[in-house]
Amino acid sequence: RPLIRSQVDERDMATTREMLALESKLIDFARTGRGRCRPLASPERPVKRTWLNEKQQAAVRHVLSSRDRVMIIRGVAGTGKTTLEQEIGEALAEAGKPVVAIAQSVKASREVLRQEAGFASADTVARFLKDTDMQQSAKDGVILVDEASQLGTRDMHAVFTVADAINARVILVGDRRQHKSVTAGEPLKLLQDDAGLKVAEVTDILRQAGDYKKVAGALSEGRVGDAFEELDKLGWIRQVAGSERYKLLAGAYLAATEERSRDGKPKTALVVSPTHAEAARVTDAIRTVRKAAGELPGERIITSYVAAHLTDAQKADATEYEPGNLIQFHQNAKGYKKGSRLVVSDDIPPPVDLASRFEVYRSRPLALAPGDRIRVTAGGTTRDGKHRLSNGSLFTVEGFTAEGHIKVNGGWVIDREFGHLAHGYVTTSHASQGMTLNKVFVAIDSESMKATDQRTAYVAITRGKEQAMVFTDDHLELLKAASRGDKALTATELVEASAPEKPSPAKVFANRRRGLRPQDLNPVQHMHDTTSRSQEPDHAR
């Protein structure tokens, strides 16, 4: 694909005409939809949740009274976005407007939106984009997108395309300072900056209180230095060298899990780390302490599977496989149904001609014992098929059946051959987005700092309600890493940044006399203008 290249702040950067065209379509859809719709409901409707604060209630009124096709609510971490979405959902239902709620991750959609916000049929963006029945259920209604910052440009364009086809409006709820999509583009930022949409801001933090709330507020505004100063005053940054740091972290985490809330329920706690390598070291330290205390008796070794993240080209190459690799089909294929699995061996070669239809996983031994926390790493169902195992869900091992299947809390049983499991004591910052715990412990050593920036620190440190303890081997270097902003640009920004200042009318006249065309002076900007014009409807040309 031809690239559009430019240099911004002494950095060589590039984008494609395809990405620029997609961004132009997003902006055009939002701009042309401004003021074109009737209000969804009466903004005078009294809120049912009278405890909602002024900004939350203003966001509800913004959605109900808006005449725009696309609406945006920016809610910083811990401001009660889920409760806000629940109020909006009920108001739209009262007004007879169908609503489909979606989010990029399984946890955000099937757990938070379904179980907490009350959208019973909420699902992932991926499911929505391929399920025409789900799409039609939003016809003449509303598509609500939670954690909208995690959508890439292609997915956002696909959602807008569906909305256009079914005459639906779109509500985007998210925070551009939190993690963005792992795919290309940052459409929420693009729409906020370039589409001219009114954004409802929800900034009153409810999750934390006192000095911890000051930390969260500073991070939400990008004031990382102020946040770290407050953490330091609280004594919540521990600088300790070597393996002793992990022993202290393990002790603090395990002590937190023994605490009880006022209602007598165990408090929730989690460790967040930006890299899998450090997560493994923390997990080992926690399990070592638990074993020494006799809390993990009867340990067994099962086979787990870790995603190989192979490209289609790599999956089509038989030399990429080794005995024990798991192949799992995510689409129907000749001779295989969606969900079918096979394990590569000398007698069972990989079906490389179907490479685009399956994913590949490497086998790893996983030690489990009653009392262990485990995390689901890929979707599936319990052994009896009655319960969904959602990617990211956490369980506690309660024992094993006579056949070796895994018994977990809730009376569920996971097949011993399921394999998509990992220890659940530690998660990445990206995976933790949307979670709320009583206490969070953040592990970032010098090696992990390469994977740390403002987004990482903001999301990880704001997961707790009561406390956020940071364990590192270099406080000052961590502050530098956590202060590092995301310098990624949208394709539109890249083109605009590379454009020279607009010439004065006299300069334009002089250039014409010299026979110079605009594209001769700035071919990149001309390319952008041409792309934008190509997206205009016929009646606008």
mmCIF file of N, CA and C in Angstrom, residues 16-85:
data_model
loop_
_atom_site.group_PDB
_atom_site.id
_atom_site.type_symbol
_atom_site.label_atom_id
_atom_site.label_comp_id
_atom_site.label_asym_id
_atom_site.label_seq_id
_atom_site.Cartn_x
_atom_site.Cartn_y
_atom_site.Cartn_z
ATOM 1 N N THR A 16 -1.355 5.543 5.656
ATOM 2 C CA THR A 16 -1.798 5.106 4.332
ATOM 3 C C THR A 16 -2.985 5.951 3.877
ATOM 4 N N ARG A 17 -3.194 5.970 2.577
ATOM 5 C CA ARG A 17 -4.355 6.682 2.041
ATOM 6 C C ARG A 17 -5.642 6.009 2.515
ATOM 7 N N GLU A 18 -5.594 4.690 2.706
ATOM 8 C CA GLU A 18 -6.779 3.978 3.206
ATOM 9 C C GLU A 18 -7.167 4.498 4.590
ATOM 10 N N MET A 19 -6.171 4.629 5.502
ATOM 11 C CA MET A 19 -6.466 5.110 6.847
ATOM 12 C C MET A 19 -6.966 6.552 6.818
ATOM 13 N N LEU A 20 -6.376 7.367 5.983
ATOM 14 C CA LEU A 20 -6.822 8.753 5.853
ATOM 15 C C LEU A 20 -8.255 8.816 5.342
ATOM 16 N N ALA A 21 -8.588 7.946 4.394
ATOM 17 C CA ALA A 21 -9.945 7.915 3.851
ATOM 18 C C ALA A 21 -10.953 7.464 4.907
ATOM 19 N N LEU A 22 -10.576 6.451 5.714
ATOM 20 C CA LEU A 22 -11.473 5.973 6.762
ATOM 21 C C LEU A 22 -11.727 7.074 7.789
ATOM 22 N N GLU A 23 -10.681 7.792 8.163
ATOM 23 C CA GLU A 23 -10.856 8.880 9.127
ATOM 24 C C GLU A 23 -11.754 9.973 8.551
ATOM 25 N N SER A 24 -11.598 10.269 7.276
ATOM 26 C CA SER A 24 -12.454 11.266 6.632
ATOM 27 C C SER A 24 -13.917 10.839 6.665
ATOM 28 N N LYS A 25 -14.157 9.546 6.473
ATOM 29 C CA LYS A 25 -15.533 9.029 6.515
ATOM 30 C C LYS A 25 -16.116 9.138 7.924
ATOM 31 N N LEU A 26 -15.292 8.853 8.947
ATOM 32 C CA LEU A 26 -15.767 8.978 10.327
ATOM 33 C C LEU A 26 -16.175 10.418 10.623
ATOM 34 N N ILE A 27 -15.296 11.339 10.270
ATOM 35 C CA ILE A 27 -15.576 12.755 10.527
ATOM 36 C C ILE A 27 -16.806 13.212 9.753
ATOM 37 N N ASP A 28 -16.914 12.762 8.502
ATOM 38 C CA ASP A 28 -18.049 13.160 7.658
ATOM 39 C C ASP A 28 -19.360 12.642 8.239
ATOM 40 N N PHE A 29 -19.378 11.381 8.715
ATOM 41 C CA PHE A 29 -20.595 10.798 9.286
ATOM 42 C C PHE A 29 -21.037 11.595 10.509
ATOM 43 N N ALA A 30 -20.070 11.942 11.367
ATOM 44 C CA ALA A 30 -20.406 12.690 12.582
ATOM 45 C C ALA A 30 -20.819 14.125 12.271
ATOM 46 N N ARG A 31 -20.086 14.773 11.363
ATOM 47 C CA ARG A 31 -20.390 16.176 11.043
ATOM 48 C C ARG A 31 -21.739 16.327 10.360
ATOM 49 N N THR A 32 -21.990 15.484 9.361
ATOM 50 C CA THR A 32 -23.245 15.614 8.610
ATOM 51 C C THR A 32 -24.443 15.218 9.457
ATOM 52 N N GLY A 33 -24.190 14.508 10.563
ATOM 53 C CA GLY A 33 -25.285 14.103 11.444
ATOM 54 C C GLY A 33 -25.609 15.111 12.534
ATOM 55 N N ARG A 34 -24.850 16.215 12.581
ATOM 56 C CA ARG A 34 -25.096 17.216 13.620
ATOM 57 C C ARG A 34 -26.412 17.942 13.377
ATOM 58 N N GLY A 35 -27.252 17.944 14.397
ATOM 59 C CA GLY A 35 -28.511 18.689 14.318
ATOM 60 C C GLY A 35 -29.536 18.097 13.379
ATOM 61 N N ARG A 36 -29.333 16.876 12.904
ATOM 62 C CA ARG A 36 -30.224 16.265 11.906
ATOM 63 C C ARG A 36 -31.294 15.361 12.529
ATOM 64 N N CYS A 37 -31.226 15.100 13.822
ATOM 65 C CA CYS A 37 -32.115 14.110 14.443
ATOM 66 C C CYS A 37 -33.049 14.766 15.463
ATOM 67 N N ARG A 38 -34.124 14.064 15.754
ATOM 68 C CA ARG A 38 -35.012 14.507 16.819
ATOM 69 C C ARG A 38 -34.443 14.061 18.161
ATOM 70 N N PRO A 39 -34.742 14.789 19.245
ATOM 71 C CA PRO A 39 -34.279 14.341 20.565
ATOM 72 C C PRO A 39 -34.761 12.924 20.864
ATOM 73 N N LEU A 40 -33.937 12.153 21.531
ATOM 74 C CA LEU A 40 -34.288 10.766 21.840
ATOM 75 C C LEU A 40 -35.414 10.680 22.862
ATOM 76 N N ALA A 41 -35.446 11.617 23.781
ATOM 77 C CA ALA A 41 -36.481 11.645 24.828
ATOM 78 C C ALA A 41 -36.483 13.038 25.443
ATOM 79 N N SER A 42 -37.386 13.260 26.357
ATOM 80 C CA SER A 42 -37.463 14.572 27.004
ATOM 81 C C SER A 42 -36.306 14.739 27.988
ATOM 82 N N PRO A 43 -35.535 15.813 27.843
ATOM 83 C CA PRO A 43 -34.446 16.059 28.798
ATOM 84 C C PRO A 43 -34.965 16.416 30.196
ATOM 85 N N GLU A 44 -36.274 16.686 30.288
ATOM 86 C CA GLU A 44 -36.881 17.025 31.584
ATOM 87 C C GLU A 44 -37.242 15.778 32.377
ATOM 88 N N ARG A 45 -37.039 14.607 31.789
ATOM 89 C CA ARG A 45 -37.335 13.367 32.516
ATOM 90 C C ARG A 45 -36.536 13.332 33.825
ATOM 91 N N PRO A 46 -37.207 13.140 34.956
ATOM 92 C CA PRO A 46 -36.471 13.087 36.226
ATOM 93 C C PRO A 46 -35.641 11.804 36.307
ATOM 94 N N VAL A 47 -34.424 11.937 36.789
ATOM 95 C CA VAL A 47 -33.571 10.754 36.902
ATOM 96 C C VAL A 47 -34.090 9.863 38.028
ATOM 97 N N LYS A 48 -33.985 8.559 37.814
ATOM 98 C CA LYS A 48 -34.427 7.615 38.847
ATOM 99 C C LYS A 48 -33.400 7.502 39.961
ATOM 100 N N ARG A 49 -32.131 7.661 39.572
ATOM 101 C CA ARG A 49 -31.047 7.563 40.559
ATOM 102 C C ARG A 49 -30.741 8.970 41.054
ATOM 103 N N THR A 50 -31.468 9.369 42.071
ATOM 104 C CA THR A 50 -31.377 10.744 42.544
ATOM 105 C C THR A 50 -30.008 11.090 43.104
ATOM 106 N N TRP A 51 -29.184 10.066 43.352
ATOM 107 C CA TRP A 51 -27.840 10.329 43.879
ATOM 108 C C TRP A 51 -26.844 10.708 42.780
ATOM 109 N N LEU A 52 -27.248 10.634 41.532
ATOM 110 C CA LEU A 52 -26.340 11.038 40.458
ATOM 111 C C LEU A 52 -25.946 12.501 40.643
ATOM 112 N N ASN A 53 -24.661 12.788 40.459
ATOM 113 C CA ASN A 53 -24.211 14.162 40.659
ATOM 114 C C ASN A 53 -24.588 15.043 39.465
ATOM 115 N N GLU A 54 -24.270 16.310 39.581
ATOM 116 C CA GLU A 54 -24.700 17.285 38.567
ATOM 117 C C GLU A 54 -24.180 16.940 37.172
ATOM 118 N N LYS A 55 -22.906 16.544 37.088
ATOM 119 C CA LYS A 55 -22.334 16.253 35.771
ATOM 120 C C LYS A 55 -22.886 14.955 35.192
ATOM 121 N N GLN A 56 -23.175 13.983 36.034
ATOM 122 C CA GLN A 56 -23.797 12.755 35.544
ATOM 123 C C GLN A 56 -25.187 13.052 34.991
ATOM 124 N N GLN A 57 -25.960 13.846 35.735
ATOM 125 C CA GLN A 57 -27.303 14.197 35.267
ATOM 126 C C GLN A 57 -27.238 15.035 33.993
ATOM 127 N N ALA A 58 -26.224 15.899 33.902
ATOM 128 C CA ALA A 58 -26.068 16.705 32.683
ATOM 129 C C ALA A 58 -25.757 15.812 31.485
ATOM 130 N N ALA A 59 -24.975 14.744 31.714
ATOM 131 C CA ALA A 59 -24.656 13.815 30.624
ATOM 132 C C ALA A 59 -25.909 13.079 30.158
ATOM 133 N N VAL A 60 -26.774 12.699 31.101
ATOM 134 C CA VAL A 60 -28.040 12.051 30.735
ATOM 135 C C VAL A 60 -28.880 13.008 29.885
ATOM 136 N N ARG A 61 -29.003 14.258 30.337
ATOM 137 C CA ARG A 61 -29.784 15.249 29.570
ATOM 138 C C ARG A 61 -29.160 15.500 28.203
ATOM 139 N N HIS A 62 -27.837 15.494 28.145
ATOM 140 C CA HIS A 62 -27.141 15.693 26.863
ATOM 141 C C HIS A 62 -27.559 14.637 25.847
ATOM 142 N N VAL A 63 -27.600 13.391 26.282
ATOM 143 C CA VAL A 63 -27.974 12.305 25.367
ATOM 144 C C VAL A 63 -29.445 12.401 24.978
ATOM 145 N N LEU A 64 -30.308 12.616 25.951
ATOM 146 C CA LEU A 64 -31.748 12.628 25.672
ATOM 147 C C LEU A 64 -32.160 13.796 24.788
ATOM 148 N N SER A 65 -31.488 14.933 24.925
ATOM 149 C CA SER A 65 -31.889 16.128 24.175
ATOM 150 C C SER A 65 -31.107 16.327 22.881
ATOM 151 N N SER A 66 -30.038 15.575 22.681
ATOM 152 C CA SER A 66 -29.170 15.797 21.527
ATOM 153 C C SER A 66 -29.897 15.561 20.204
ATOM 154 N N ARG A 67 -29.573 16.398 19.228
ATOM 155 C CA ARG A 67 -30.081 16.216 17.871
ATOM 156 C C ARG A 67 -28.993 15.675 16.940
ATOM 157 N N ASP A 68 -27.873 15.266 17.519
ATOM 158 C CA ASP A 68 -26.747 14.775 16.730
ATOM 159 C C ASP A 68 -26.831 13.265 16.514
ATOM 160 N N ARG A 69 -26.294 12.812 15.391
ATOM 161 C CA ARG A 69 -26.273 11.377 15.082
ATOM 162 C C ARG A 69 -25.281 10.648 16.002
ATOM 163 N N VAL A 70 -24.175 11.318 16.292
ATOM 164 C CA VAL A 70 -23.147 10.730 17.157
ATOM 165 C C VAL A 70 -23.020 11.582 18.410
ATOM 166 N N MET A 71 -23.056 10.937 19.575
ATOM 167 C CA MET A 71 -22.926 11.622 20.856
ATOM 168 C C MET A 71 -21.740 11.047 21.616
ATOM 169 N N ILE A 72 -21.039 11.891 22.359
ATOM 170 C CA ILE A 72 -19.862 11.446 23.098
ATOM 171 C C ILE A 72 -19.980 11.842 24.565
ATOM 172 N N ILE A 73 -19.708 10.870 25.443
ATOM 173 C CA ILE A 73 -19.588 11.137 26.875
ATOM 174 C C ILE A 73 -18.169 10.772 27.271
ATOM 175 N N ARG A 74 -17.428 11.747 27.751
ATOM 176 C CA ARG A 74 -16.087 11.473 28.242
ATOM 177 C C ARG A 74 -16.144 11.360 29.762
ATOM 178 N N GLY A 75 -15.953 10.147 30.269
ATOM 179 C CA GLY A 75 -15.975 9.931 31.706
ATOM 180 C C GLY A 75 -14.612 9.448 32.151
ATOM 181 N N VAL A 76 -13.938 10.213 33.003
ATOM 182 C CA VAL A 76 -12.624 9.790 33.468
ATOM 183 C C VAL A 76 -12.789 8.588 34.384
ATOM 184 N N ALA A 77 -11.670 7.936 34.713
ATOM 185 C CA ALA A 77 -11.715 6.707 35.503
ATOM 186 C C ALA A 77 -12.379 6.942 36.861
ATOM 187 N N GLY A 78 -13.348 6.074 37.196
ATOM 188 C CA GLY A 78 -13.953 6.114 38.520
ATOM 189 C C GLY A 78 -15.039 7.143 38.715
ATOM 190 N N THR A 79 -15.679 7.575 37.627
ATOM 191 C CA THR A 79 -16.716 8.618 37.748
ATOM 192 C C THR A 79 -18.137 8.054 37.675
ATOM 193 N N GLY A 80 -18.289 6.744 37.711
ATOM 194 C CA GLY A 80 -19.622 6.154 37.700
ATOM 195 C C GLY A 80 -20.240 6.059 36.323
ATOM 196 N N LYS A 81 -19.418 5.739 35.327
ATOM 197 C CA LYS A 81 -19.941 5.660 33.945
ATOM 198 C C LYS A 81 -20.957 4.536 33.804
ATOM 199 N N THR A 82 -20.741 3.428 34.511
ATOM 200 C CA THR A 82 -21.646 2.282 34.374
ATOM 201 C C THR A 82 -23.042 2.637 34.878
ATOM 202 N N THR A 83 -23.120 3.299 36.034
ATOM 203 C CA THR A 83 -24.416 3.731 36.575
ATOM 204 C C THR A 83 -25.083 4.731 35.637
ATOM 205 N N LEU A 84 -24.275 5.611 35.076
ATOM 206 C CA LEU A 84 -24.765 6.591 34.111
ATOM 207 C C LEU A 84 -25.368 5.897 32.891
ATOM 208 N N GLU A 85 -24.678 4.882 32.377
ATOM 209 C CA GLU A 85 -25.173 4.135 31.222
ATOM 210 C C GLU A 85 -26.480 3.418 31.551
#
